[in-house]
C-alpha cells in the first residue's frame, strides 16, 4: 500500500507540489510558535520555591520621628496579636524581602575576592527575621523536612538558593562554606529551594542575609494567616492598607508589562495556529472534493469506503512527512544559529530542558509533527468521508 501511495503522490506531483510547499512553510512556522509555547509552559510548571497562599502585606506610614517609631511598635504588636495571624515579620519597601519585590537586582556572589570567573549575579534579599521563611514557606534543601534557617546571631550568615549553591560549588555541599559579597565574607548556614520572580520565568539566583530592622524607614509587615482570619474585620479594626501578596505580584507584573506581554504573545500564537489549521483543512478539503470522480470509480471497482478513507489519510500524512524533512533542516539551522531566544531565562547555565537547545528542538519538533499529523489526518478524513457517501454512479455522472 505504501508503494501505491507514493506512486499516487508522484502521478499527481504538479498538484501535490503546491501542497508540499504549503506544508513545508506551515511546519516551519508551527514549530517556531510551538517552540515558544513549550518554553512558556515549561517555565510556568517550574516550582516557585515559595508559597503565597494566605499571605498579606500591611503598610504603615513612613517613620520620620521617634514618636512615629514608637507608634509603629504598638501597631506592629497589634498586627502580630490579631486573631488569625499565624506569623509576621517586618520588612521595608525597598529591602528586597519578597520574591517579586522592586529591589530585585542584587549583588555578585563569589567564592573568593579575586576570581572574577567565580562571580554570579544574584538577587539581594536582606531579611528582618527568621519569620520570612515561615511566611513564604521557603523550604530547606539540606533538611527537606524543615524550612530555611538563617543564623541571626551571626551577621555574616547567608542562605543560598539551590541553583546559586550549585553554580558556586558544583556538586560539593555548600553548607559551612564561605562566600563573598564584594570583600565581605559570609558563611552559608542553609540552602533553600530555587526561587523565581514571575510565573513564566526560570529560577534566578537568590540569597538571604540578616539586616538591621532599625534601618527601615518605610515599613511594611508581611503576615501569614489561618482560616479564622477575617480580612474585613482586620481592615475595620487595624488598617485598610492591607493587600494580598498575590495582588502585589499581579500589580508588579502589570507595571513591568510581563502579563500584557504574555497575553499578547499567547493571543498571536493561538491566532496563527488556528489560521494554520484552517489553511490545511481548506487545502485538503478542496483536494479531496476535486477527486470525487476518482473516489466514485474506485468504489465502482469494489473498493470499500473505509479503505478509501484510509488511503487518502495516508496520502496526506505521507505528504506531510516528505515536507517535514526539509523543514527539520531549516529549523535545525535556526536553532543552531541561536536565532530564537530562550524565553524567561535568568541564568545562562541553568540546568533546564529549555536551555538545552537540541533536546528542546527534538521535543518541539515531535510535538509539531504530531499536531500537524492530527490536523492533516482530520483535514483529509472529513472530505474523503463525505465524498465516499456519494453513490458511485452520481460521482461519475458529475465528472
Coordinates of C-alpha atoms in Angstrom, one line a residue, residues 38-39 42-43 46 202 342 350-361 363-364:
X38 CA 6.7 25.0 25.0
X39 CA 9.2 27.3 26.7
X42 CA 7.7 24.7 30.9
X43 CA 8.6 27.8 32.8
X46 CA 8.7 25.1 37.4
X202 CA 13.1 30.4 35.1
X342 CA 15.3 31.2 25.4
X350 CA 20.6 26.7 34.3
X351 CA 20.0 23.0 34.0
X352 CA 16.6 23.2 32.3
X353 CA 15.2 21.3 29.3
X354 CA 14.6 24.6 27.5
X355 CA 18.2 25.7 27.9
X356 CA 19.4 22.5 26.1
X357 CA 18.6 23.7 22.6
X358 CA 18.9 20.3 20.9
X359 CA 16.8 18.4 23.4
X360 CA 14.2 21.2 23.1
X361 CA 14.4 21.0 19.3
X363 CA 10.7 17.7 21.8
X364 CA 9.1 20.6 20.0

